Amino acid sequence: MKKVIGITLLLIAAMWLLPDVAEAQCAMCRATVENNVSTGANKIGSGLNTGILYLMSIPYLIFVVIAYLWYKQSKVQQAKKMLLAEQLRNIGVRLS
């Protein structure tokens, strides 16, 4: 779990430190869409909208995966605690 968190933080830091790479494409996409709309070819505009929706869904997907892994790990830890408590009760140790 620590490895996943470390990799996630590393990726977030990389995206934060390199915003110019992501912003460089925005002007190119805008120019392409404006050019195609002015000539009557609107197919690229709809494809661009699909791409935006795809990119928008990735952070939500990452959040869901991390939440699921966290939930699964907490269930495993809870099961281990319950098993340890049961073993201690079986040998006669009183828990307060």
PDB file of C-alpha atoms in Angstrom:
ATOM      1  CA  MET A   1       0.000   0.000   0.000  1.00  0.00           C
ATOM      2  CA  LYS A   2       2.881   2.364   0.789  1.00  0.00           C
ATOM      3  CA  LYS A   3       4.313   1.666  -2.653  1.00  0.00           C
ATOM      4  CA  VAL A   4       1.034   2.646  -4.359  1.00  0.00           C
ATOM      5  CA  ILE A   5       0.809   5.857  -2.331  1.00  0.00           C
ATOM      6  CA  GLY A   6       4.446   6.676  -3.110  1.00  0.00           C
ATOM      7  CA  ILE A   7       3.965   6.168  -6.841  1.00  0.00           C
ATOM      8  CA  THR A   8       0.777   8.246  -6.783  1.00  0.00           C
ATOM      9  CA  LEU A   9       2.500  11.100  -4.979  1.00  0.00           C
ATOM     10  CA  LEU A  10       5.406  10.916  -7.420  1.00  0.00           C
ATOM     11  CA  LEU A  11       3.043  11.166 -10.404  1.00  0.00           C
ATOM     12  CA  ILE A  12       1.175  14.088  -8.843  1.00  0.00           C
ATOM     13  CA  ALA A  13       4.481  15.881  -8.174  1.00  0.00           C
ATOM     14  CA  ALA A  14       5.594  15.280 -11.769  1.00  0.00           C
ATOM     15  CA  MET A  15       2.347  16.714 -13.150  1.00  0.00           C
ATOM     16  CA  TRP A  16       2.607  19.699 -10.826  1.00  0.00           C
ATOM     17  CA  LEU A  17       6.215  20.431 -11.733  1.00  0.00           C
ATOM     18  CA  LEU A  18       5.723  20.040 -15.500  1.00  0.00           C
ATOM     19  CA  PRO A  19       2.525  21.975 -16.355  1.00  0.00           C
ATOM     20  CA  ASP A  20       4.016  23.530 -19.490  1.00  0.00           C
ATOM     21  CA  VAL A  21       4.008  20.183 -21.277  1.00  0.00           C
ATOM     22  CA  ALA A  22       0.253  19.789 -20.778  1.00  0.00           C
ATOM     23  CA  GLU A  23      -0.581  23.399 -21.665  1.00  0.00           C
ATOM     24  CA  ALA A  24       1.413  23.329 -24.897  1.00  0.00           C
ATOM     25  CA  GLN A  25      -1.177  21.192 -26.660  1.00  0.00           C
ATOM     26  CA  CYS A  26      -4.195  23.341 -25.823  1.00  0.00           C
ATOM     27  CA  ALA A  27      -3.448  26.032 -28.416  1.00  0.00           C
ATOM     28  CA  MET A  28      -2.826  23.419 -31.097  1.00  0.00           C
ATOM     29  CA  CYS A  29      -6.099  21.614 -30.408  1.00  0.00           C
ATOM     30  CA  ARG A  30      -8.032  24.871 -30.358  1.00  0.00           C
ATOM     31  CA  ALA A  31      -6.544  25.997 -33.662  1.00  0.00           C
ATOM     32  CA  THR A  32      -7.326  22.657 -35.283  1.00  0.00           C
ATOM     33  CA  VAL A  33     -10.925  22.661 -34.090  1.00  0.00           C
ATOM     34  CA  GLU A  34     -11.481  26.287 -35.141  1.00  0.00           C
ATOM     35  CA  ASN A  35     -10.042  25.535 -38.570  1.00  0.00           C
ATOM     36  CA  ASN A  36     -12.215  22.451 -39.042  1.00  0.00           C
ATOM     37  CA  VAL A  37     -15.381  24.150 -37.815  1.00  0.00           C
ATOM     38  CA  SER A  38     -14.806  27.075 -40.183  1.00  0.00           C
ATOM     39  CA  THR A  39     -14.466  24.674 -43.127  1.00  0.00           C
ATOM     40  CA  GLY A  40     -17.568  22.732 -42.136  1.00  0.00           C
ATOM     41  CA  ALA A  41     -15.898  19.540 -40.850  1.00  0.00           C
ATOM     42  CA  ASN A  42     -17.280  19.200 -37.330  1.00  0.00           C
ATOM     43  CA  LYS A  43     -16.209  15.591 -36.797  1.00  0.00           C
ATOM     44  CA  ILE A  44     -12.951  16.565 -35.047  1.00  0.00           C
ATOM     45  CA  GLY A  45     -14.861  18.820 -32.648  1.00  0.00           C
ATOM     46  CA  SER A  46     -16.989  15.924 -31.449  1.00  0.00           C
ATOM     47  CA  GLY A  47     -13.897  13.748 -31.169  1.00  0.00           C
ATOM     48  CA  LEU A  48     -12.257  16.439 -29.076  1.00  0.00           C
ATOM     49  CA  ASN A  49     -15.265  16.488 -26.761  1.00  0.00           C
ATOM     50  CA  THR A  50     -15.005  12.711 -26.371  1.00  0.00           C
ATOM     51  CA  GLY A  51     -11.324  13.071 -25.541  1.00  0.00           C
ATOM     52  CA  ILE A  52     -12.096  15.696 -22.915  1.00  0.00           C
ATOM     53  CA  LEU A  53     -14.653  13.401 -21.292  1.00  0.00           C
ATOM     54  CA  TYR A  54     -12.136  10.553 -21.342  1.00  0.00           C
ATOM     55  CA  LEU A  55      -9.470  12.687 -19.681  1.00  0.00           C
ATOM     56  CA  MET A  56     -11.985  13.938 -17.131  1.00  0.00           C
ATOM     57  CA  SER A  57     -12.927  10.386 -16.109  1.00  0.00           C
ATOM     58  CA  ILE A  58      -9.365   9.252 -15.320  1.00  0.00           C
ATOM     59  CA  PRO A  59      -9.034  11.076 -11.944  1.00  0.00           C
ATOM     60  CA  TYR A  60     -12.363   9.640 -10.818  1.00  0.00           C
ATOM     61  CA  LEU A  61     -11.281   6.164 -11.859  1.00  0.00           C
ATOM     62  CA  ILE A  62      -8.005   6.542  -9.942  1.00  0.00           C
ATOM     63  CA  PHE A  63      -9.933   7.703  -6.857  1.00  0.00           C
ATOM     64  CA  VAL A  64     -12.271   4.707  -7.036  1.00  0.00           C
ATOM     65  CA  VAL A  65      -9.364   2.254  -7.378  1.00  0.00           C
ATOM     66  CA  ILE A  66      -7.501   3.782  -4.424  1.00  0.00           C
ATOM     67  CA  ALA A  67     -10.677   3.801  -2.310  1.00  0.00           C
ATOM     68  CA  TYR A  68     -11.324   0.144  -3.150  1.00  0.00           C
ATOM     69  CA  LEU A  69      -7.765  -0.873  -2.291  1.00  0.00           C
ATOM     70  CA  TRP A  70      -7.957   1.065   0.972  1.00  0.00           C
ATOM     71  CA  TYR A  71     -11.289  -0.581   1.858  1.00  0.00           C
ATOM     72  CA  LYS A  72      -9.950  -4.033   1.011  1.00  0.00           C
ATOM     73  CA  GLN A  73      -6.808  -3.471   3.092  1.00  0.00           C
ATOM     74  CA  SER A  74      -8.831  -2.249   6.081  1.00  0.00           C
ATOM     75  CA  LYS A  75     -11.027  -5.348   5.897  1.00  0.00           C
ATOM     76  CA  VAL A  76      -7.918  -7.571   5.907  1.00  0.00           C
ATOM     77  CA  GLN A  77      -6.522  -5.719   8.921  1.00  0.00           C
ATOM     78  CA  GLN A  78      -9.858  -5.981  10.733  1.00  0.00           C
ATOM     79  CA  ALA A  79     -10.022  -9.733  10.040  1.00  0.00           C
ATOM     80  CA  LYS A  80      -6.490 -10.160  11.415  1.00  0.00           C
ATOM     81  CA  LYS A  81      -7.447  -8.286  14.590  1.00  0.00           C
ATOM     82  CA  MET A  82     -10.563 -10.414  15.036  1.00  0.00           C
ATOM     83  CA  LEU A  83      -8.558 -13.609  14.511  1.00  0.00           C
ATOM     84  CA  LEU A  84      -5.959 -12.506  17.067  1.00  0.00           C
ATOM     85  CA  ALA A  85      -8.673 -11.609  19.583  1.00  0.00           C
ATOM     86  CA  GLU A  86     -10.319 -15.009  19.073  1.00  0.00           C
ATOM     87  CA  GLN A  87      -7.000 -16.801  19.554  1.00  0.00           C
ATOM     88  CA  LEU A  88      -6.338 -14.857  22.755  1.00  0.00           C
ATOM     89  CA  ARG A  89      -9.818 -15.722  24.086  1.00  0.00           C
ATOM     90  CA  ASN A  90      -9.219 -19.379  23.302  1.00  0.00           C
ATOM     91  CA  ILE A  91      -6.064 -19.483  25.421  1.00  0.00           C
ATOM     92  CA  GLY A  92      -7.764 -17.653  28.294  1.00  0.00           C
ATOM     93  CA  VAL A  93      -6.388 -14.124  28.023  1.00  0.00           C
ATOM     94  CA  ARG A  94      -8.972 -11.529  29.030  1.00  0.00           C
ATOM     95  CA  LEU A  95      -9.216  -8.427  26.903  1.00  0.00           C
ATOM     96  CA  SER A  96     -10.485  -5.269  28.578  1.00  0.00           C
TER      97      SER A  96
END
